[in-house]
């Protein structure tokens, strides 16, 4: 850009261009540095509020310890230990910021505030904490102090069910393990988070860590008061559940199943008792925290499973009762076959049926018979043909591979004769002539177990003194209406020879529909 062939004027322009770019870069850098400073100030304010809040919780816990020493005395002592550990580490981080960053970087406070825009380099801190690809003694000391804080907290917190999420949170917040960078390479935690960063960025990260210290304190103190944010995971919220591999067992068969805590809380109990017998935890508890059961079932009938889980929570034994039951059924020697509607099957109708074998799953049961068709698990429809009876044969495969079979014969009946209707009335009815003229002729199956849609195709009507009129459909035609108009009060109009069919099965021939007699009322 400033080659020897350029004119003096062009060299000057190029130099001004470079200065302009540098000024833009400096402006952007100052904005970023100021943003870090503002972020640091917000963390400082949040930390001050958290400190005041934590002091209030500690005071409340101390008061509770005085009023209810049996419940809170031990928790109050542990809270005091947490406070000492946290304050010590918080001051350590404050010392690191003051000495390793501010003093070491030779930054001077302006009215008590950091010179954000001047803290754009991190070379002084890099020299103090890093040497080549390794950490200096000071760098090692920083990481060791974070690990010590984490381990000191965990040593005070009970290693029990409801505290496990708190411990996991501490591990996550103060994890100093290796970190994979954007290029897929592993770097030490201190190197990844601090090397090569501006001093103000490193300073703000340490203030953010102080905020994590305060937040962790708050969660632990609330836990000692019984207001743990993760209290939903307390074992008091769980219920012991007996899960059998199947709902019923044959006499003499081994019961196989599990006793689990709701949500599968992977917490090892201190004791497990079932049926008054204490079980060996080494063999009884699996990797999910479920207790495995394996015993010979009793006689035919319903049996209870009773016992208890014993855990430690807040340093005290917590018993969770185990309540369950199982049913022992005899080995099957007959099938259960029933028609869902009644003990017969009707010709012309898809008769729904349930076919099963006691104690045998539906996929191991096979049924056959003329007109029988499976439609689901244990569900069938029977469409009987000619004849008066139909036999259904059932075969079941038992768990031990043996087979059991049974059969049952059903009577076949025809659909009963429908009853004719006019204006939805049947038999002998009284109606005005006008109602007969506009009425609809229909047919229905009274007290039949199936709700079959029946449609009328034609009928005949006879008015006294008038010739019989043939009508197609369900409504009176003009000839029928003319005849009805001539009827007198007290005349009996007869609607007969009603032709009808099942709407969805026109091929089935229904029996003759009974007539309707209408006594004219006007």
PDB file of N, CA, C and O in Angstrom, residues 1 11-27:
ATOM      1  N   UNK A   1       0.823  -1.198   0.000  1.00  0.00           N
ATOM      2  CA  UNK A   1       0.000   0.000   0.000  1.00  0.00           C
ATOM      3  C   UNK A   1       0.862   1.255   0.000  1.00  0.00           C
ATOM      4  O   UNK A   1       0.511   2.275  -0.555  1.00  0.00           O
ATOM      5  N   UNK A  11       0.707   8.046  -0.690  1.00  0.00           N
ATOM      6  CA  UNK A  11       1.186   7.450   0.560  1.00  0.00           C
ATOM      7  C   UNK A  11       0.487   8.083   1.759  1.00  0.00           C
ATOM      8  O   UNK A  11       0.130   7.399   2.715  1.00  0.00           O
ATOM      9  N   UNK A  12       0.276   9.372   1.690  1.00  0.00           N
ATOM     10  CA  UNK A  12      -0.394  10.071   2.787  1.00  0.00           C
ATOM     11  C   UNK A  12      -1.846   9.611   2.915  1.00  0.00           C
ATOM     12  O   UNK A  12      -2.355   9.387   4.017  1.00  0.00           O
ATOM     13  N   UNK A  13      -2.515   9.446   1.759  1.00  0.00           N
ATOM     14  CA  UNK A  13      -3.911   8.981   1.782  1.00  0.00           C
ATOM     15  C   UNK A  13      -3.992   7.587   2.399  1.00  0.00           C
ATOM     16  O   UNK A  13      -4.860   7.299   3.224  1.00  0.00           O
ATOM     17  N   UNK A  14      -3.055   6.704   1.964  1.00  0.00           N
ATOM     18  CA  UNK A  14      -3.066   5.333   2.498  1.00  0.00           C
ATOM     19  C   UNK A  14      -2.823   5.328   4.005  1.00  0.00           C
ATOM     20  O   UNK A  14      -3.432   4.560   4.753  1.00  0.00           O
ATOM     21  N   UNK A  15      -1.894   6.189   4.460  1.00  0.00           N
ATOM     22  CA  UNK A  15      -1.603   6.251   5.885  1.00  0.00           C
ATOM     23  C   UNK A  15      -2.822   6.736   6.667  1.00  0.00           C
ATOM     24  O   UNK A  15      -3.151   6.201   7.737  1.00  0.00           O
ATOM     25  N   UNK A  16      -3.518   7.739   6.123  1.00  0.00           N
ATOM     26  CA  UNK A  16      -4.725   8.240   6.784  1.00  0.00           C
ATOM     27  C   UNK A  16      -5.797   7.149   6.843  1.00  0.00           C
ATOM     28  O   UNK A  16      -6.557   7.036   7.818  1.00  0.00           O
ATOM     29  N   UNK A  17      -5.877   6.337   5.783  1.00  0.00           N
ATOM     30  CA  UNK A  17      -6.849   5.239   5.740  1.00  0.00           C
ATOM     31  C   UNK A  17      -6.570   4.239   6.859  1.00  0.00           C
ATOM     32  O   UNK A  17      -7.486   3.776   7.564  1.00  0.00           O
ATOM     33  N   UNK A  18      -5.285   3.908   7.046  1.00  0.00           N
ATOM     34  CA  UNK A  18      -4.917   2.977   8.117  1.00  0.00           C
ATOM     35  C   UNK A  18      -5.250   3.548   9.488  1.00  0.00           C
ATOM     36  O   UNK A  18      -5.738   2.841  10.382  1.00  0.00           O
ATOM     37  N   UNK A  19      -4.961   4.837   9.659  1.00  0.00           N
ATOM     38  CA  UNK A  19      -5.274   5.483  10.943  1.00  0.00           C
ATOM     39  C   UNK A  19      -6.781   5.456  11.200  1.00  0.00           C
ATOM     40  O   UNK A  19      -7.242   5.193  12.325  1.00  0.00           O
ATOM     41  N   UNK A  20      -7.584   5.680  10.128  1.00  0.00           N
ATOM     42  CA  UNK A  20      -9.037   5.683  10.260  1.00  0.00           C
ATOM     43  C   UNK A  20      -9.545   4.314  10.705  1.00  0.00           C
ATOM     44  O   UNK A  20     -10.383   4.202  11.615  1.00  0.00           O
ATOM     45  N   UNK A  21      -9.011   3.245  10.085  1.00  0.00           N
ATOM     46  CA  UNK A  21      -9.414   1.877  10.464  1.00  0.00           C
ATOM     47  C   UNK A  21      -9.030   1.599  11.907  1.00  0.00           C
ATOM     48  O   UNK A  21      -9.789   1.007  12.676  1.00  0.00           O
ATOM     49  N   UNK A  22      -7.832   2.025  12.288  1.00  0.00           N
ATOM     50  CA  UNK A  22      -7.374   1.801  13.661  1.00  0.00           C
ATOM     51  C   UNK A  22      -8.278   2.526  14.652  1.00  0.00           C
ATOM     52  O   UNK A  22      -8.582   2.011  15.734  1.00  0.00           O
ATOM     53  N   UNK A  23      -8.730   3.741  14.287  1.00  0.00           N
ATOM     54  CA  UNK A  23      -9.614   4.495  15.185  1.00  0.00           C
ATOM     55  C   UNK A  23     -10.950   3.789  15.344  1.00  0.00           C
ATOM     56  O   UNK A  23     -11.516   3.738  16.451  1.00  0.00           O
ATOM     57  N   UNK A  24     -11.488   3.227  14.238  1.00  0.00           N
ATOM     58  CA  UNK A  24     -12.743   2.481  14.323  1.00  0.00           C
ATOM     59  C   UNK A  24     -12.584   1.272  15.228  1.00  0.00           C
ATOM     60  O   UNK A  24     -13.420   0.985  16.085  1.00  0.00           O
ATOM     61  N   UNK A  25     -11.456   0.549  15.044  1.00  0.00           N
ATOM     62  CA  UNK A  25     -11.186  -0.628  15.867  1.00  0.00           C
ATOM     63  C   UNK A  25     -11.080  -0.249  17.331  1.00  0.00           C
ATOM     64  O   UNK A  25     -11.579  -0.938  18.219  1.00  0.00           O
ATOM     65  N   UNK A  26     -10.410   0.890  17.622  1.00  0.00           N
ATOM     66  CA  UNK A  26     -10.268   1.332  19.001  1.00  0.00           C
ATOM     67  C   UNK A  26     -11.632   1.685  19.593  1.00  0.00           C
ATOM     68  O   UNK A  26     -11.932   1.376  20.755  1.00  0.00           O
ATOM     69  N   UNK A  27     -12.504   2.324  18.780  1.00  0.00           N
ATOM     70  CA  UNK A  27     -13.834   2.697  19.261  1.00  0.00           C
ATOM     71  C   UNK A  27     -14.648   1.463  19.610  1.00  0.00           C
ATOM     72  O   UNK A  27     -15.282   1.385  20.660  1.00  0.00           O
TER      73      UNK A  27
END
